[in-house]
mmCIF file of C-alpha atoms in Angstrom:
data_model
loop_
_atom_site.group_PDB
_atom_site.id
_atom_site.type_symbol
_atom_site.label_atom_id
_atom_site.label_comp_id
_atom_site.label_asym_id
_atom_site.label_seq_id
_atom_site.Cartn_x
_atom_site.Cartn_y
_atom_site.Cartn_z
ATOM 1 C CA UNK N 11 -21.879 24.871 3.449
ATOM 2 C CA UNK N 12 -21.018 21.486 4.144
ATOM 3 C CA UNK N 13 -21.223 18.206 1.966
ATOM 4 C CA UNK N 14 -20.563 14.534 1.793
ATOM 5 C CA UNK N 15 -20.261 12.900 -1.198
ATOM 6 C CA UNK N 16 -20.513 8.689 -1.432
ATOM 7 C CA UNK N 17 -19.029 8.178 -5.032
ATOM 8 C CA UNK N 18 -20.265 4.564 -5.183
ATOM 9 C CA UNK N 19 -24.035 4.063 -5.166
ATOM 10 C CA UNK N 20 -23.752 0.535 -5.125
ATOM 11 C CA UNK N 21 -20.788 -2.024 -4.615
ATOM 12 C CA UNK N 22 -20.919 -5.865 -4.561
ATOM 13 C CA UNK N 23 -17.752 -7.467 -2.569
ATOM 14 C CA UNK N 24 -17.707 -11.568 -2.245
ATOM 15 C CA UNK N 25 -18.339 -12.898 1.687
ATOM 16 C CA UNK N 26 -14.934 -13.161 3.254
ATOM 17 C CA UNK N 27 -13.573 -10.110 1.205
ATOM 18 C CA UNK N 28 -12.407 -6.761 2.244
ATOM 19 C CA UNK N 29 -14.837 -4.227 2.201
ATOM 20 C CA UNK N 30 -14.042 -0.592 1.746
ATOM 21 C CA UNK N 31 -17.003 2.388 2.085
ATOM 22 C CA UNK N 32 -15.607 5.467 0.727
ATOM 23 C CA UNK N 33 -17.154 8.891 1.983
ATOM 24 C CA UNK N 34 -15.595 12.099 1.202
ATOM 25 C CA UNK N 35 -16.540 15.739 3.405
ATOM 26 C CA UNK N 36 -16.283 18.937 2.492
ATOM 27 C CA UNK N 37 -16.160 21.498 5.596
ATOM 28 C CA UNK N 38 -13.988 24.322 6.536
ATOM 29 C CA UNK N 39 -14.129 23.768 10.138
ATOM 30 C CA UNK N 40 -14.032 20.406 12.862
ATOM 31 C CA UNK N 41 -16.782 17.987 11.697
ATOM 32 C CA UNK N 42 -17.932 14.792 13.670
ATOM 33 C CA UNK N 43 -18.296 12.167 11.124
ATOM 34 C CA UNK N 44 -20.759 9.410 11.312
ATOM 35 C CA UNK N 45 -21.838 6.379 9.261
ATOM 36 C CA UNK N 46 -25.175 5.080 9.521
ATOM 37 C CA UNK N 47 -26.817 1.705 8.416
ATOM 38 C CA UNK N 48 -30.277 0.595 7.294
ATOM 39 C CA UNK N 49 -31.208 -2.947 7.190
ATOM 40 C CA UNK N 50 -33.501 -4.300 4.923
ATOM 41 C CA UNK N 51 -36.911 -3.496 6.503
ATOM 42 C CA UNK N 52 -35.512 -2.251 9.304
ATOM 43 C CA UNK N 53 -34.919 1.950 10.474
ATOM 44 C CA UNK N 54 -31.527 4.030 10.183
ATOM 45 C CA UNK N 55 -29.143 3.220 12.707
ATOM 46 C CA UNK N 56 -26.242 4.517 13.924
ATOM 47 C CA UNK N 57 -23.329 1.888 13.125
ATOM 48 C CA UNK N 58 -20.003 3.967 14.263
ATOM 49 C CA UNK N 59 -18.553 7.266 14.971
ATOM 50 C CA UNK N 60 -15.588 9.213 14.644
ATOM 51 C CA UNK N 61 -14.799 10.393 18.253
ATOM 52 C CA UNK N 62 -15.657 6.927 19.692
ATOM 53 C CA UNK N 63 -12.699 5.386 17.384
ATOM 54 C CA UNK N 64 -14.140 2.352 18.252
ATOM 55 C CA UNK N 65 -14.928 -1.264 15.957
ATOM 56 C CA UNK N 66 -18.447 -2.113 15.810
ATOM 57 C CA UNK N 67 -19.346 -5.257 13.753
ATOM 58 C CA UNK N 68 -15.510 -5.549 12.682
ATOM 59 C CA UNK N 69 -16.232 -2.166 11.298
ATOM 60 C CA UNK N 70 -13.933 0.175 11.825
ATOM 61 C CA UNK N 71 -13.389 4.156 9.889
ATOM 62 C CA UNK N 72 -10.655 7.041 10.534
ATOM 63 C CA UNK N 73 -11.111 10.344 10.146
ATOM 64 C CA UNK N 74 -8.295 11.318 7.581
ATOM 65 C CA UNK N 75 -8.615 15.281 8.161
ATOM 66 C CA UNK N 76 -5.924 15.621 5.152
ATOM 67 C CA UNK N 77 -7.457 13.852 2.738
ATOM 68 C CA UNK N 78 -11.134 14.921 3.828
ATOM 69 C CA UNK N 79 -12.179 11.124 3.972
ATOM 70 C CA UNK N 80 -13.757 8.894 6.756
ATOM 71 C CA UNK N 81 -14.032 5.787 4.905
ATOM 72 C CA UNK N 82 -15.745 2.982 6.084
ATOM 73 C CA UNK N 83 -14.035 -0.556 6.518
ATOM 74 C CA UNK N 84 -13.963 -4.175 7.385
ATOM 75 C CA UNK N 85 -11.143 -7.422 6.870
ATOM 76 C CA UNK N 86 -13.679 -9.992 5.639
ATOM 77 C CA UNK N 87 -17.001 -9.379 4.732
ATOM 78 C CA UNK N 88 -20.186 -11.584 6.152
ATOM 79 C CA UNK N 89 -23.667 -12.165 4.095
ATOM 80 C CA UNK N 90 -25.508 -10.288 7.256
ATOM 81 C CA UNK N 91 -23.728 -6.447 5.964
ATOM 82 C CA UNK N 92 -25.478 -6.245 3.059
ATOM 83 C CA UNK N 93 -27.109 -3.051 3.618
ATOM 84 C CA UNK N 94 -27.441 0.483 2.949
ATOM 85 C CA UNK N 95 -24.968 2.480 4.176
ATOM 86 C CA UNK N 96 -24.775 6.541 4.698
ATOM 87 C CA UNK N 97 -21.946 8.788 6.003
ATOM 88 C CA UNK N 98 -23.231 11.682 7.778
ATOM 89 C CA UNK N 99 -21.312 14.930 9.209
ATOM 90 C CA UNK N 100 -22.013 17.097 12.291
ATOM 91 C CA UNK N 101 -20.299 20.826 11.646
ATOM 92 C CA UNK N 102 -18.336 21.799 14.630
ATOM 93 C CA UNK N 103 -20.100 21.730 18.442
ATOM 94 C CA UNK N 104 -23.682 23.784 18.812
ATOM 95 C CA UNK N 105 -25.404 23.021 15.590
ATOM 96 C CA UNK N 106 -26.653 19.352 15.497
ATOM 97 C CA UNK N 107 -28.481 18.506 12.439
ATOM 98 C CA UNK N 108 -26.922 15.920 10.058
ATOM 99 C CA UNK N 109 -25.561 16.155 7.025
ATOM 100 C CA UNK N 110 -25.740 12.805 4.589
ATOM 101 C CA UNK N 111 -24.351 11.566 1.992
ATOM 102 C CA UNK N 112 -26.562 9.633 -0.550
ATOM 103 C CA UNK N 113 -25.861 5.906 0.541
ATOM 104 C CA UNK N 114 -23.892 2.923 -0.836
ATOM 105 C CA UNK N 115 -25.800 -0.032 -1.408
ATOM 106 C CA UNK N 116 -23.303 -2.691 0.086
ATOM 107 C CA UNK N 117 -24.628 -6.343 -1.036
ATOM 108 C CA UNK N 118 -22.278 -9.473 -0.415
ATOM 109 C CA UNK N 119 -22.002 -12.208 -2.535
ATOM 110 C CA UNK N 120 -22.432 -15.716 -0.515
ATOM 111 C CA UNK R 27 -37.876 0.571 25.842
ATOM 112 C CA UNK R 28 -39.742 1.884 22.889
ATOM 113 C CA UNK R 29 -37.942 3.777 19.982
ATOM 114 C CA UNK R 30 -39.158 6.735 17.968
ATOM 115 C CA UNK R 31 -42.739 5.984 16.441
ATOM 116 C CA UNK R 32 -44.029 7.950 13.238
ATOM 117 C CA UNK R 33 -47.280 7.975 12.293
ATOM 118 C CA UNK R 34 -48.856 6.427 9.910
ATOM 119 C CA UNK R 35 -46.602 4.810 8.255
ATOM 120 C CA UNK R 36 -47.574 5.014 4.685
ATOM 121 C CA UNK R 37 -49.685 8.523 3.501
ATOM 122 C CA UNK R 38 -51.021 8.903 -0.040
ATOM 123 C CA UNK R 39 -52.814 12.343 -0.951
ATOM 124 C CA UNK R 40 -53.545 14.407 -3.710
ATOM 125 C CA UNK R 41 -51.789 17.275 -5.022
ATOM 126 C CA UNK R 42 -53.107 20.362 -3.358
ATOM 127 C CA UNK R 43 -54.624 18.636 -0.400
ATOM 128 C CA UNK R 44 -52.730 19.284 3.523
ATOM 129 C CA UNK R 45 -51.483 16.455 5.447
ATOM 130 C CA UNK R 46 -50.290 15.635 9.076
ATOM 131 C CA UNK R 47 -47.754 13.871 9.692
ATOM 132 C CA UNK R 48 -46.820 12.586 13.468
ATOM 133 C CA UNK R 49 -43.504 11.977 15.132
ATOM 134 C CA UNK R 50 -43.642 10.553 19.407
ATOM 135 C CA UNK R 51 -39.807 10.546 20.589
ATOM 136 C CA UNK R 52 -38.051 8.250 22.613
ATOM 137 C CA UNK R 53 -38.904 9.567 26.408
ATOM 138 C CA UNK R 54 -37.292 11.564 27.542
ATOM 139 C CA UNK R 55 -35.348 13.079 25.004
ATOM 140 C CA UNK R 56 -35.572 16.677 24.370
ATOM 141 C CA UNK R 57 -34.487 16.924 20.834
ATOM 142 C CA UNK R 58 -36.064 16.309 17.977
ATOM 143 C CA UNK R 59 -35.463 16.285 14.248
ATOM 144 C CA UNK R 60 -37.478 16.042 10.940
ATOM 145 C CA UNK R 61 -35.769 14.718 8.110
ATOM 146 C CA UNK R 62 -36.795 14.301 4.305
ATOM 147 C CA UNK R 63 -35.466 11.563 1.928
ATOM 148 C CA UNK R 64 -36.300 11.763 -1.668
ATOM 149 C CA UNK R 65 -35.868 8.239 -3.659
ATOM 150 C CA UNK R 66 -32.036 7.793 -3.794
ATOM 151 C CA UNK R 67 -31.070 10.416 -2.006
ATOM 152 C CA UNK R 68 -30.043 10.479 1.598
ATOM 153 C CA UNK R 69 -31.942 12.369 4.124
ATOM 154 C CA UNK R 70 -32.107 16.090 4.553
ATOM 155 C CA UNK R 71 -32.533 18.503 7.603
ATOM 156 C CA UNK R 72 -36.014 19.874 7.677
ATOM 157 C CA UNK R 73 -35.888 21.110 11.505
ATOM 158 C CA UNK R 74 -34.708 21.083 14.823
ATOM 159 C CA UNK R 75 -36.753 21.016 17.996
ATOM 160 C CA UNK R 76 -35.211 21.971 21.920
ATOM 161 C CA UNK R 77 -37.801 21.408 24.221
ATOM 162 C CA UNK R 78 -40.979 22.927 22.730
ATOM 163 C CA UNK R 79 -39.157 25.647 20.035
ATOM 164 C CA UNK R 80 -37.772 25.281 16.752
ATOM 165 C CA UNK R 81 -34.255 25.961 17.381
ATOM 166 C CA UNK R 82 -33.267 25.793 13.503
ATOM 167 C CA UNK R 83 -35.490 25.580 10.899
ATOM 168 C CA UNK R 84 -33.219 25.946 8.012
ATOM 169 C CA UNK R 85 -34.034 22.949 6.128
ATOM 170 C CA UNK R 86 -37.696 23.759 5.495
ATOM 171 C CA UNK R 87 -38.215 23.822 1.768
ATOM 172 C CA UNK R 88 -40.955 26.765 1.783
ATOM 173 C CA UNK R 89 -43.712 28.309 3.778
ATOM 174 C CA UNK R 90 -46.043 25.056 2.917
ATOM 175 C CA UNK R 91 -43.987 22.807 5.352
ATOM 176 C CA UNK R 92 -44.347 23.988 9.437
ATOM 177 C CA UNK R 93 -43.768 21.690 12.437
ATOM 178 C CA UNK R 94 -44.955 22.427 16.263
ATOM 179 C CA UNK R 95 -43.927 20.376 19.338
ATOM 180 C CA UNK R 96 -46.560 22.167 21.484
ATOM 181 C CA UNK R 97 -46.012 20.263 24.689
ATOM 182 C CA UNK R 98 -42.001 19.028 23.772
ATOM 183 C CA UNK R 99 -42.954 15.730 23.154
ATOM 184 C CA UNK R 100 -44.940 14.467 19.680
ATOM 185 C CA UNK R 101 -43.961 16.834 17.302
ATOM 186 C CA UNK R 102 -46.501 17.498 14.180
ATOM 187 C CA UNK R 103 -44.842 18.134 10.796
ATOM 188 C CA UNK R 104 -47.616 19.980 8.456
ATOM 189 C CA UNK R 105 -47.613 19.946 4.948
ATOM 190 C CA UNK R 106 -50.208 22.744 3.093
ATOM 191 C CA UNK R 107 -50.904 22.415 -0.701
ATOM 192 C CA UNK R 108 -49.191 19.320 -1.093
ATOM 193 C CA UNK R 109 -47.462 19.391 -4.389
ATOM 194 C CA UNK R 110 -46.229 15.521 -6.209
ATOM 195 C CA UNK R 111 -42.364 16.846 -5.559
ATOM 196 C CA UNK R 112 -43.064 16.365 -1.614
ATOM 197 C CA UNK R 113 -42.995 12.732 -1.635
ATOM 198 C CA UNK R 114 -40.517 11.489 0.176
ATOM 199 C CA UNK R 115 -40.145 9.376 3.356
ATOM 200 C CA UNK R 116 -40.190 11.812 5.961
ATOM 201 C CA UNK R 117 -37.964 10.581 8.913
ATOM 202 C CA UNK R 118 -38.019 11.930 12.568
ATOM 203 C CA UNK R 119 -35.012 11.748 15.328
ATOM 204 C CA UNK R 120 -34.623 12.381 18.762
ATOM 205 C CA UNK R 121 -31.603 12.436 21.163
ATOM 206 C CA UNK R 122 -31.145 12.939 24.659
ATOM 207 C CA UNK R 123 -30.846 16.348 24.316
ATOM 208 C CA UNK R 124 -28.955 19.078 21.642
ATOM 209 C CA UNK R 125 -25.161 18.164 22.953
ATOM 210 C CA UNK R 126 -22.510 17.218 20.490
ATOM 211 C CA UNK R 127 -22.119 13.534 22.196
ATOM 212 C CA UNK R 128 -25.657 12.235 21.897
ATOM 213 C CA UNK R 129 -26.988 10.040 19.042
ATOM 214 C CA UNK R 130 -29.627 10.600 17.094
ATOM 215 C CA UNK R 131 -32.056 7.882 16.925
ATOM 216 C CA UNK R 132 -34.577 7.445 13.898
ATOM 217 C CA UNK R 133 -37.689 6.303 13.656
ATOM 218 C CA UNK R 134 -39.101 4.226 10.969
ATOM 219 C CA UNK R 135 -40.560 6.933 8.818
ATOM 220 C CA UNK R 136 -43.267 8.188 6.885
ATOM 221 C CA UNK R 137 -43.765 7.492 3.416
ATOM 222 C CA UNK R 138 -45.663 10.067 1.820
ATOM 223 C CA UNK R 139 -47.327 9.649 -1.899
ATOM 224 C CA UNK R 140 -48.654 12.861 -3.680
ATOM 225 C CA UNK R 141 -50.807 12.075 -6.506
#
């Protein structure tokens, strides 16, 4: 069976620091790795994924297959991430439900 | 366009009572998921809808929980005998269809209180 384990349950980084999400996956096979955001008041969202190895909101995560990780990071941290954050796997292609981890509360300090 | 909408949006019930719970998908997307998130936990699988049929339904806790999706649209997720450990905000998800590249998209949940 798969998991994803978020060791920090909350973590409070000053604006203009670095901000580092750690998520940790445990799966013998090819996962798709996700991490999702939740706004205050607002639904889960998709913020970025693995296979699209792309930056969203100076975001940016690799998949470290090695070290099991796909932590989530960004250079200098802005008052508008504070947030909840989950990682989330997909076990390999044909079975689609999510996995999640059990959130980090990011909140920046103005 | 519109996003997933969950009905209602806050439930409170008493223990042993049955309750409805409503999920309408984005349009035309084909799959649909339930999800269940207990208070500081992230959410967990319930099941998985292709079309009208439950194509995994692994995540259901016990034979109290059932969801139908009659017509492949608005799914129904039923809860019998509610007991106080089923509240949870019950989420629901759609994508375009079951493939590996499409997102899921969440809607804004259920909150369900069993007193």
């Amino acid at each position: 069976a798969q998991r994803v384990t978020q060791p920090e349950k909350l973590l409070s980084v000053f604006k203009g620091a670095p901000v580092e999400l750690k998520c940790n996956y445990s799966y013998s096979g090819s996962p798709e790795l996700f991490w999702y955001v939740q706004y205050s008041r607002q639904r889960l969202q998709l913020l970025l994924r693995h296979i699209s190895r792309e930056s969203i909101k100076g975001f940016t995560a690799d998949l470290n297959k090695g070290e099991t990780s796909f932590h989530l990071k960004k250079p200098f941290a802005q008052e508008e991430d504070s947030a909840m954050y989950y990682c989330a796997l997909r076990p390999s292609f044909g079975n689609e439900k999510l996995t999640f981890g059990t959130g980090t509360r990011l909140t920046i300090i103005p | 366009g519109a996003g997933v909408s969950q009905t209602p949006s806050n439930k409170v019930t008493e223990k042993g009572k049955y309750v409805e719970l409503r999920c309408d998908p984005i349009s035309g997307h084909t799959a649909l998921y339930w999800y269940r998130q207990s208070l500081g936990q992230g959410p967990e699988f319930l099941i998985y809808f292709q079309g009208t049929g439950a194509a995994d339904d692994s995540g259901l806790p016990n034979d109290r929980f059932f969801a139908v999706r009659p017509e492949g649209s608005v799914s129904t997720l039923k809860i019998q005998r509610t007991e106080r450990g089923d509240s949870a905000v019950y989420l629901c998800a759609s994508s375009l269809d079951g493939a590996a590249k499409n997102i899921q998209y969440f809607g804004a949940g259920t909150r369900l209180s069993v007193l």
